[in-house]
Coordinates of C-alpha atoms (C1' of nucleotides) in Angstrom, one line a residue:
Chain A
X1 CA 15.9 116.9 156.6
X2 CA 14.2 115.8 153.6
X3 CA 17.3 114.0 152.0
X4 CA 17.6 111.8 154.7
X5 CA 13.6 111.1 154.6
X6 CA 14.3 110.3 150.6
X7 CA 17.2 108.7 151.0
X8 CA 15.7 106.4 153.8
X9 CA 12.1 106.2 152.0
X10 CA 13.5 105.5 148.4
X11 CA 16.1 102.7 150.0
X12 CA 13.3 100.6 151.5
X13 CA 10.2 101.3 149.9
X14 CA 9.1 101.9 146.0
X15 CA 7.9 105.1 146.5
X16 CA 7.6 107.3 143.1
X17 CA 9.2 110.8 144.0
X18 CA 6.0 112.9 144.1
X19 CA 4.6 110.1 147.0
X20 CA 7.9 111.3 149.2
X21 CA 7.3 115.1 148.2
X22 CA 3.5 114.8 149.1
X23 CA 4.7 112.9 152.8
X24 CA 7.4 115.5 153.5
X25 CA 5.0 118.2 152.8
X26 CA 2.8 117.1 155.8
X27 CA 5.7 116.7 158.3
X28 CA 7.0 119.3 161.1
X29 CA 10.1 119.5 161.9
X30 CA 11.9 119.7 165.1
X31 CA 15.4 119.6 166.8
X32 CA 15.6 118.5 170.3
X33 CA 19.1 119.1 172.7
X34 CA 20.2 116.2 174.7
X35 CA 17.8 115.5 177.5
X36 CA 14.6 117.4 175.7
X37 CA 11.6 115.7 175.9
X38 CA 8.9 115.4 173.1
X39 CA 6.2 114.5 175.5
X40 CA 6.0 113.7 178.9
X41 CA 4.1 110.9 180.8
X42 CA 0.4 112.0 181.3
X43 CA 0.8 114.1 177.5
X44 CA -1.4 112.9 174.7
X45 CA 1.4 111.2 172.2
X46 CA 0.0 113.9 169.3
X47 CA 3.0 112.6 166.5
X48 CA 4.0 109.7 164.2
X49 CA 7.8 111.0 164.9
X50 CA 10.9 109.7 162.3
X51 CA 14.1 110.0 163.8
X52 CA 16.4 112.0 161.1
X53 CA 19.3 112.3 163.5
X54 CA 20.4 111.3 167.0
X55 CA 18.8 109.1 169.5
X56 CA 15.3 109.1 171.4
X57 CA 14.2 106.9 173.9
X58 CA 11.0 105.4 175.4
X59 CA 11.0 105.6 179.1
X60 CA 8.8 105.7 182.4
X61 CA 10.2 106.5 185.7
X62 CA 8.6 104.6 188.4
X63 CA 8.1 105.8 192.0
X64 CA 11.0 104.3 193.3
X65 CA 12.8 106.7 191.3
X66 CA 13.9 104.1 188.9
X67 CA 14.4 104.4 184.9
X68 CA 12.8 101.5 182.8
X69 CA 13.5 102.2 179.0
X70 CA 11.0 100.8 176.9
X71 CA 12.8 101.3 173.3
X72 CA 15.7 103.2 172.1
X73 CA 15.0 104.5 168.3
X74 CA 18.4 105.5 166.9
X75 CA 18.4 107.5 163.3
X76 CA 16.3 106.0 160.2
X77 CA 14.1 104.9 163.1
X78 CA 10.3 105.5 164.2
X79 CA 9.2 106.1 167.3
X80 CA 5.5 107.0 169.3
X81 CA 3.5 105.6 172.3
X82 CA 1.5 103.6 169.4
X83 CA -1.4 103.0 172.6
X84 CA -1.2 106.7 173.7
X85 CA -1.1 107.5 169.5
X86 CA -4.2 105.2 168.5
X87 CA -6.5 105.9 171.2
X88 CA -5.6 109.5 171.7
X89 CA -5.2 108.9 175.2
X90 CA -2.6 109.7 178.2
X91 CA 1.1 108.2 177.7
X92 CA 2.1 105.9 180.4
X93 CA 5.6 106.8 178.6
X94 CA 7.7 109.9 178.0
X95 CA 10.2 110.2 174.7
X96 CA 13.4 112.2 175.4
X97 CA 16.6 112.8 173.1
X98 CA 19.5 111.1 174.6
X99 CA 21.9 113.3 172.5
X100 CA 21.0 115.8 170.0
X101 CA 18.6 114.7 167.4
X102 CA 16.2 116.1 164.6
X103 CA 13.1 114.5 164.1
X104 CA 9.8 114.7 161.6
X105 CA 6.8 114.4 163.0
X106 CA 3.0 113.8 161.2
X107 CA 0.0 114.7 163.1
X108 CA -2.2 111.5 163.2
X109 CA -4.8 112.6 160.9
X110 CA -2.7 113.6 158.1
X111 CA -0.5 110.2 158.8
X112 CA -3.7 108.3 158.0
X113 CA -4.6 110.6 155.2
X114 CA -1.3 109.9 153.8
X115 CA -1.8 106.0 154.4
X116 CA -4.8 106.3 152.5
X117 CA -3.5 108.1 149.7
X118 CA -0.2 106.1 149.1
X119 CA -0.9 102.3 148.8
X120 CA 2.7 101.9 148.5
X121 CA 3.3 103.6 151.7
X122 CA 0.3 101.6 153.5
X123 CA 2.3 98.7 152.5
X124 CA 5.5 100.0 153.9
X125 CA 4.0 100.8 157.6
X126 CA 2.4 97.1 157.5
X127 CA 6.1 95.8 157.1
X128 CA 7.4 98.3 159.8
X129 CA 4.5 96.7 161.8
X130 CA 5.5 93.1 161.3
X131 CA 9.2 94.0 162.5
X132 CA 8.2 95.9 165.3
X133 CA 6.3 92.6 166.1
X134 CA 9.1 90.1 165.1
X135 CA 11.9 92.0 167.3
X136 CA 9.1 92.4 170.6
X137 CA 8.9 88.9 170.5
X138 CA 12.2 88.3 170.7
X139 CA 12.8 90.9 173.1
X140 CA 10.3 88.9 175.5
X141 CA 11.6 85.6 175.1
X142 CA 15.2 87.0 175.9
X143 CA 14.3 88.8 179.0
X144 CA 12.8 85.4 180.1
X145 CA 15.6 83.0 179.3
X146 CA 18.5 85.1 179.1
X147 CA 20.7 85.5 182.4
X148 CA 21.8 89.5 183.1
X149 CA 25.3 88.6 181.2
X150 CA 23.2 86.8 178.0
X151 CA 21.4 89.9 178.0
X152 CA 24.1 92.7 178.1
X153 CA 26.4 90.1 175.2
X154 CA 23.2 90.3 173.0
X155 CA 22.5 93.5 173.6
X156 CA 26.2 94.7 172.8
X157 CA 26.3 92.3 169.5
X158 CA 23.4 93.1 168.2
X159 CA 23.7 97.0 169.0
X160 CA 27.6 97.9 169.0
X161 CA 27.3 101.6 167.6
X162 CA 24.4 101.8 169.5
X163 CA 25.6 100.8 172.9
X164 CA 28.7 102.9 172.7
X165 CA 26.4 105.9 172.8
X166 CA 24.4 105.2 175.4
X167 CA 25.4 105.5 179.6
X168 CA 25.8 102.4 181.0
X169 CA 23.0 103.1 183.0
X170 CA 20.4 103.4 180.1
X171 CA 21.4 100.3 178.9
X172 CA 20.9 98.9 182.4
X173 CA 17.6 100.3 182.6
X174 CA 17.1 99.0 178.9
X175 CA 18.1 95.2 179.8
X176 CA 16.4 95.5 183.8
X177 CA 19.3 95.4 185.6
X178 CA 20.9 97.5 188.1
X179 CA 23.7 99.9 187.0
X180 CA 25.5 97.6 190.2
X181 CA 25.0 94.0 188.2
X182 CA 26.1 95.7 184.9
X183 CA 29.0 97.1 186.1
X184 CA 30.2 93.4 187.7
X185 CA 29.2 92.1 184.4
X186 CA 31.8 94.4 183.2
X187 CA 34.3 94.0 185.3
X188 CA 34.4 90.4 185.4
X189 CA 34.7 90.0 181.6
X190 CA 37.8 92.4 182.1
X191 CA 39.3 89.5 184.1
X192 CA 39.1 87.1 180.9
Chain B
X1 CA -17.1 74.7 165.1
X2 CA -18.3 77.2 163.1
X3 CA -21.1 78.2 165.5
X4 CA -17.9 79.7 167.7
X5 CA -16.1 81.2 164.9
X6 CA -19.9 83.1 163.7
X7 CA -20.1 84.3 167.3
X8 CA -16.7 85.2 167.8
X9 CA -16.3 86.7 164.2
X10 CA -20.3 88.8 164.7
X11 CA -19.6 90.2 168.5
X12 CA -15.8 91.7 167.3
X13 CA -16.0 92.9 163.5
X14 CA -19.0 94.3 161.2
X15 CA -18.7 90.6 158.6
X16 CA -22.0 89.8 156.0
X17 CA -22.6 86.6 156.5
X18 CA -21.8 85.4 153.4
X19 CA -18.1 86.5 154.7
X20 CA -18.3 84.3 157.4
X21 CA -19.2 81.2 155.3
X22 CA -15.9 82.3 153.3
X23 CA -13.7 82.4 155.7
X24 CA -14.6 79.4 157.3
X25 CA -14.5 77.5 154.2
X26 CA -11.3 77.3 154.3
X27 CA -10.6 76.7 157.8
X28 CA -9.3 73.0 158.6
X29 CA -10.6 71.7 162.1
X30 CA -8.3 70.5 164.2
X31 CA -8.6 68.7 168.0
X32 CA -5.6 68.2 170.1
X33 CA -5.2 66.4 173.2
X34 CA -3.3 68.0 176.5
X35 CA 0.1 68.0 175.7
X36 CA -0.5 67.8 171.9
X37 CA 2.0 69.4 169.5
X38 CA 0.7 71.9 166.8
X39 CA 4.0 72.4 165.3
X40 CA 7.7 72.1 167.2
X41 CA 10.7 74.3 167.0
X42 CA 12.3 74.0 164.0
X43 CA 9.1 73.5 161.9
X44 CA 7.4 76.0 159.7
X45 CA 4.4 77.3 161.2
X46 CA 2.0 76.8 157.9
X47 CA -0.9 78.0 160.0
X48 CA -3.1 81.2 160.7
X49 CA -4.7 79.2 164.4
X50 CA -7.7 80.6 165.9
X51 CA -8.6 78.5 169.3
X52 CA -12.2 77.7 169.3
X53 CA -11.5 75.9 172.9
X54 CA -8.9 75.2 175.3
X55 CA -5.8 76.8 175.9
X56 CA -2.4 76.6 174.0
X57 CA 1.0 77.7 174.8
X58 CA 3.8 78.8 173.2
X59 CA 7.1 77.8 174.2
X60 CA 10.5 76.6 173.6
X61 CA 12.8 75.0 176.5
X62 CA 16.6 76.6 176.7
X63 CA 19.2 73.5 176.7
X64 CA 19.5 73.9 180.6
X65 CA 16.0 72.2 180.6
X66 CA 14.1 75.2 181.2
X67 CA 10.7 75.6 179.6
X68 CA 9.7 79.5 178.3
X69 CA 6.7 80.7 177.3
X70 CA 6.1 83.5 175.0
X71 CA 2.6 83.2 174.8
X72 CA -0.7 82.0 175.9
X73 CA -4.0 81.3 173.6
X74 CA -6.8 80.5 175.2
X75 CA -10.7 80.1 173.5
X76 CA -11.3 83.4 171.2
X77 CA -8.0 84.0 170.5
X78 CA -5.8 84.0 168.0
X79 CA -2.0 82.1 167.7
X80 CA 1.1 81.6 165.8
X81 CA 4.3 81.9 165.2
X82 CA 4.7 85.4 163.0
X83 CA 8.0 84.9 162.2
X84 CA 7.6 81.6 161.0
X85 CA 4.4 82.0 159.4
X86 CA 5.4 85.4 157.4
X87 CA 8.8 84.0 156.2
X88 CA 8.2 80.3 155.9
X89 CA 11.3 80.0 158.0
X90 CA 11.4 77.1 161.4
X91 CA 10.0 78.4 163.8
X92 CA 12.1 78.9 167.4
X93 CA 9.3 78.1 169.1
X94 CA 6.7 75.3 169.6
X95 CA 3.3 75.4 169.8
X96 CA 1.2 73.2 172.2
X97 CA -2.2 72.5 173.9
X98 CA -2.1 72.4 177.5
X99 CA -5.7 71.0 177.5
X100 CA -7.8 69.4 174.9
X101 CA -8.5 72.0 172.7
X102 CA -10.2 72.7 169.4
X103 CA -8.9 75.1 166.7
X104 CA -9.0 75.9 163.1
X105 CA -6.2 76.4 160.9
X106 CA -5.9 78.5 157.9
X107 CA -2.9 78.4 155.2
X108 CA -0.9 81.6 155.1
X109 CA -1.9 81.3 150.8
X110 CA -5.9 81.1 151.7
X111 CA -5.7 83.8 154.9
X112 CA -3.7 86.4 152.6
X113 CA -6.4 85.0 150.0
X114 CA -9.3 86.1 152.4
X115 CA -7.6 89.4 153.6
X116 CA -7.4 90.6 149.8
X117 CA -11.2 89.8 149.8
X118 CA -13.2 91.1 152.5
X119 CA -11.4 94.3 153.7
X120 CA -13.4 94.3 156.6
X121 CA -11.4 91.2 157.6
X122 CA -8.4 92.6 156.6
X123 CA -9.3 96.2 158.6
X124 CA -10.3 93.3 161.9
X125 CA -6.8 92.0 161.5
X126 CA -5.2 95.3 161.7
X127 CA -7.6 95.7 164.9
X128 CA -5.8 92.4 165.9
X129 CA -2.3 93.5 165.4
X130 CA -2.8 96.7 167.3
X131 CA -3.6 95.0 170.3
X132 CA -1.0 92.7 170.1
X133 CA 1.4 95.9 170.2
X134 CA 0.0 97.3 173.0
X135 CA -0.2 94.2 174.9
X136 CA 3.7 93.3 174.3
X137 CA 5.2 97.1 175.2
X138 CA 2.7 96.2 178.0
X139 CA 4.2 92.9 178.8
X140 CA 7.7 94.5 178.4
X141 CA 7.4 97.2 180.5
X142 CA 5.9 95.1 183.4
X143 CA 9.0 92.5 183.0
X144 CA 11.4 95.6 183.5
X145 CA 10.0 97.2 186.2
X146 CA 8.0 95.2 188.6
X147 CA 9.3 92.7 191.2
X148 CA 8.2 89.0 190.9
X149 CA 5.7 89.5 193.2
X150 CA 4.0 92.4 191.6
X151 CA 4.5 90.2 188.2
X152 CA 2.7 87.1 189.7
X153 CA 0.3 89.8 191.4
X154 CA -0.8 91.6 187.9
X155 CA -0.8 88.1 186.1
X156 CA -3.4 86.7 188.4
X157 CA -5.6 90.1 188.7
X158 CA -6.0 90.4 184.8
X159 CA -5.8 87.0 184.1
X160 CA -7.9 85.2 187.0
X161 CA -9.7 82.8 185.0
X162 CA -6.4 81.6 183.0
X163 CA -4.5 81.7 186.1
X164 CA -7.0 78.6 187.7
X165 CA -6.6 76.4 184.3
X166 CA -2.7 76.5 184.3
X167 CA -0.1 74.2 186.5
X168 CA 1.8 77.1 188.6
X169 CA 4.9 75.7 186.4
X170 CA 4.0 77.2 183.5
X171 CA 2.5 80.7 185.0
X172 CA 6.3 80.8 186.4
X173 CA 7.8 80.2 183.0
X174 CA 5.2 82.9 181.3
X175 CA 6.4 85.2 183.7
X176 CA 10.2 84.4 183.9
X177 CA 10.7 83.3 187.3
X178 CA 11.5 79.7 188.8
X179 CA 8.6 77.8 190.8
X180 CA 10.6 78.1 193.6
X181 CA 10.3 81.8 193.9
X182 CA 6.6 81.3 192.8
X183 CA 5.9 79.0 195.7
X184 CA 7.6 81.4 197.9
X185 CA 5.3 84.6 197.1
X186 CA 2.4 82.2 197.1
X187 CA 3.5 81.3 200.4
X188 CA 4.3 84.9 202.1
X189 CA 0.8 85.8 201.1
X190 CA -1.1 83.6 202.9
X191 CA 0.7 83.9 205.9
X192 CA -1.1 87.6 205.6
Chain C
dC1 C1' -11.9 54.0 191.6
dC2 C1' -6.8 53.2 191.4
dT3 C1' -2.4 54.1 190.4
dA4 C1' 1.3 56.2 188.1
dA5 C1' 2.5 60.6 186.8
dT6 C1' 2.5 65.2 187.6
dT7 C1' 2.5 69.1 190.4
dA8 C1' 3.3 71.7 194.5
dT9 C1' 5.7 72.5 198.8
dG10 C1' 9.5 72.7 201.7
dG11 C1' 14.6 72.7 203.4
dT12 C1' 19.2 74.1 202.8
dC13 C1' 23.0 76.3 200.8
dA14 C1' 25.6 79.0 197.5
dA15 C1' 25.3 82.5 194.2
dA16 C1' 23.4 86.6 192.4
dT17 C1' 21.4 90.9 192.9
dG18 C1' 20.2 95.4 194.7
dA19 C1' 20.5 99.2 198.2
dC20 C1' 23.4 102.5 199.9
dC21 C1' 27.5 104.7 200.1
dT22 C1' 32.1 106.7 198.6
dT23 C1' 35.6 107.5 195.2
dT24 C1' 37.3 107.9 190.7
dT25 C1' 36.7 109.0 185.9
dT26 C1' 34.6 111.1 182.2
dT27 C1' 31.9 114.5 179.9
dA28 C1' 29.1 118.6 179.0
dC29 C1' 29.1 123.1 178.1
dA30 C1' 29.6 127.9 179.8
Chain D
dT1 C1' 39.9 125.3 178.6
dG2 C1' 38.2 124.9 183.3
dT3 C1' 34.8 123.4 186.2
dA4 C1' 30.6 121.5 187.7
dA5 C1' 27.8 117.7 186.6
dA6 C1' 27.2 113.1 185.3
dA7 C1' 28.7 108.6 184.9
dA8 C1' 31.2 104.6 186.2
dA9 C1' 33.4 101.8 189.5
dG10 C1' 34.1 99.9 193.8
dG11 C1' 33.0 98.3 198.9
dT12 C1' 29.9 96.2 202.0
dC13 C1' 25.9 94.1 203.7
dA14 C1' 21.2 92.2 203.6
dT15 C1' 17.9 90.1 200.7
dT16 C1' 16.4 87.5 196.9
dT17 C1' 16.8 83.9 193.9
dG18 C1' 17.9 79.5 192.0
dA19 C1' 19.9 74.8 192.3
dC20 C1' 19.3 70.5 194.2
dC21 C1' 17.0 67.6 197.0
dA22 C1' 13.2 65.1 199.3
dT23 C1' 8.3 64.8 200.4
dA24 C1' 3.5 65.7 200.2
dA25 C1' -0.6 66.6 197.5
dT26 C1' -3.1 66.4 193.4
dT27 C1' -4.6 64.9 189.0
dA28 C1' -4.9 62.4 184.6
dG29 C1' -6.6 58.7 182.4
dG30 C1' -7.2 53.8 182.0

DNA sequence: CCTAATTATGGTCAAATGACCTTTTTTACA
DNA sequence: TGTAAAAAAGGTCATTTGACCATAATTAGG
């Protein structure tokens, strides 16, 4: 796994070669088959977690039995319940593979210590930060002006590998729709 | 103004004075009357904007005449749009008082300025960010899986004092539903 | 304090959505 | 490859929501 850490690391941030040895060497690995969960709700989110391969996603089933996905991370992707992370505290959220997928993961103390160490690396997280922030904006502002079909058409342009390996229903549950609304959605843009 | 900005700045991070003095030093003041424009979409948002007093919205309305709002600022709090701001790009969104309001503005070249020099500032900020994070996955996941009601419900319960200052308009464009539906949950609970 | 402007409520209707169910299609994996 | 499981589509009905309208209530600001 550590060629596609390098290869990822090196292609977005100047990292000198020793700075990606010395954060590889503080990673655990871990492969997860489809449907495998890395923590449930109610577990202590213990892991920064870098998705090498495959496709996790954020998730909370409320008691109605429904599925609300809170973020998809696809490969070259990070992914953690940052609250449940920071604080140390219960996850309202539990991370599952939606396919296979092989993931690093840094315990919180050595992340930090490895924050500390690398100012290069500090610098990188920041900008990972200030995306994450940028694209949760935007997220909000299309939930509350986009209609259902706005949504899925966004959704589907700005994620077409993504959405074609996804269930319909995730992406429902994504977007906060019914499986029954996309599905029409479908179907009607089949008529045109 | 800077009475409020020592208080704020004193109760929330560990700042010398002398720190204090600097950042406010090159704050500008600003006063804006209800309804007042900070910036509209398609500026650049040049400004860091802490609100001293009052309450300020960010919004933009969709071409069906619908009004949107990503975000509200009231006193103690801290606004902009990041986007913007980080990349000097126009903005998608507007900024605007919905009250009289006081707030102080700081260039992105001066706030990265200050950041750089007190890293107790800059270690606040982070503290700043991280909330925002966990408030928007918050926000997020209450737009996916709770009904208007339990929106309008939530809204009102952690937000009571807010809830009194804004025109039930705008509470129903922060929380993505029409005033009609609002008026109709308002109106089903009193008849309890 | 007055008055125009804003805000909130209410009625009515059409459209959108979800709940619940069955059937068809696709996929996982033994 | 065969079969059980999962996913998607479709049907029907009740409910919710929004659009559009008029009216009542409240508020801003001179």
């Amino acid at each position: 796994m550590i060629d596609a850490l390098k290869t990822y690391l090196t292609n977005r941030a100047p990292l000198p070669d020793e700075a990606v040895q010395r954060i590889y060497s503080l990673a655990l690995e871990r492969r997860l088959t489809r449907n495998e969960a890395l923590f449930n709700v109610g577990d202590v989110c213990r892991y920064k977690v870098f998705v090498v391969k495959g496709l996790l996603h954020t998730f909370n089933n409320t008691e109605d039995g429904h599925e609300h996905i809170l973020q998809l991370s696809p490969e070259n992707t990070w992914t953690l319940d940052v609250e449940s992370y920071e604080l140390q505290t219960p996850s309202r959220f539990s991370i599952a593979a939606v396919e296979h997928s092989e993931v690093l993961l840094w315990q919180k103390d050595d992340f930090d210590m490895l924050l500390r160490e690398i100012p290069e690396f500090k610098l990188f997280a920041e900008g990972l930060i200030a995306e994450y922030v940028h694209s949760s904006r935007r997220r909000i502002f299309e939930m509350l002006s986009n209609s259902p079909e706005e949504q899925y058409d966004a959704f589907i342009q700005a994620n077409p590998e993504l959405a074609a390996r996804l269930p319909l229903r995730m992406i429902a549950a994504y977007l906060g729709m019914s499986l029954k609304t996309l599905t029409r959605i479908r179907h009607a843009q089949l008529q045109r």
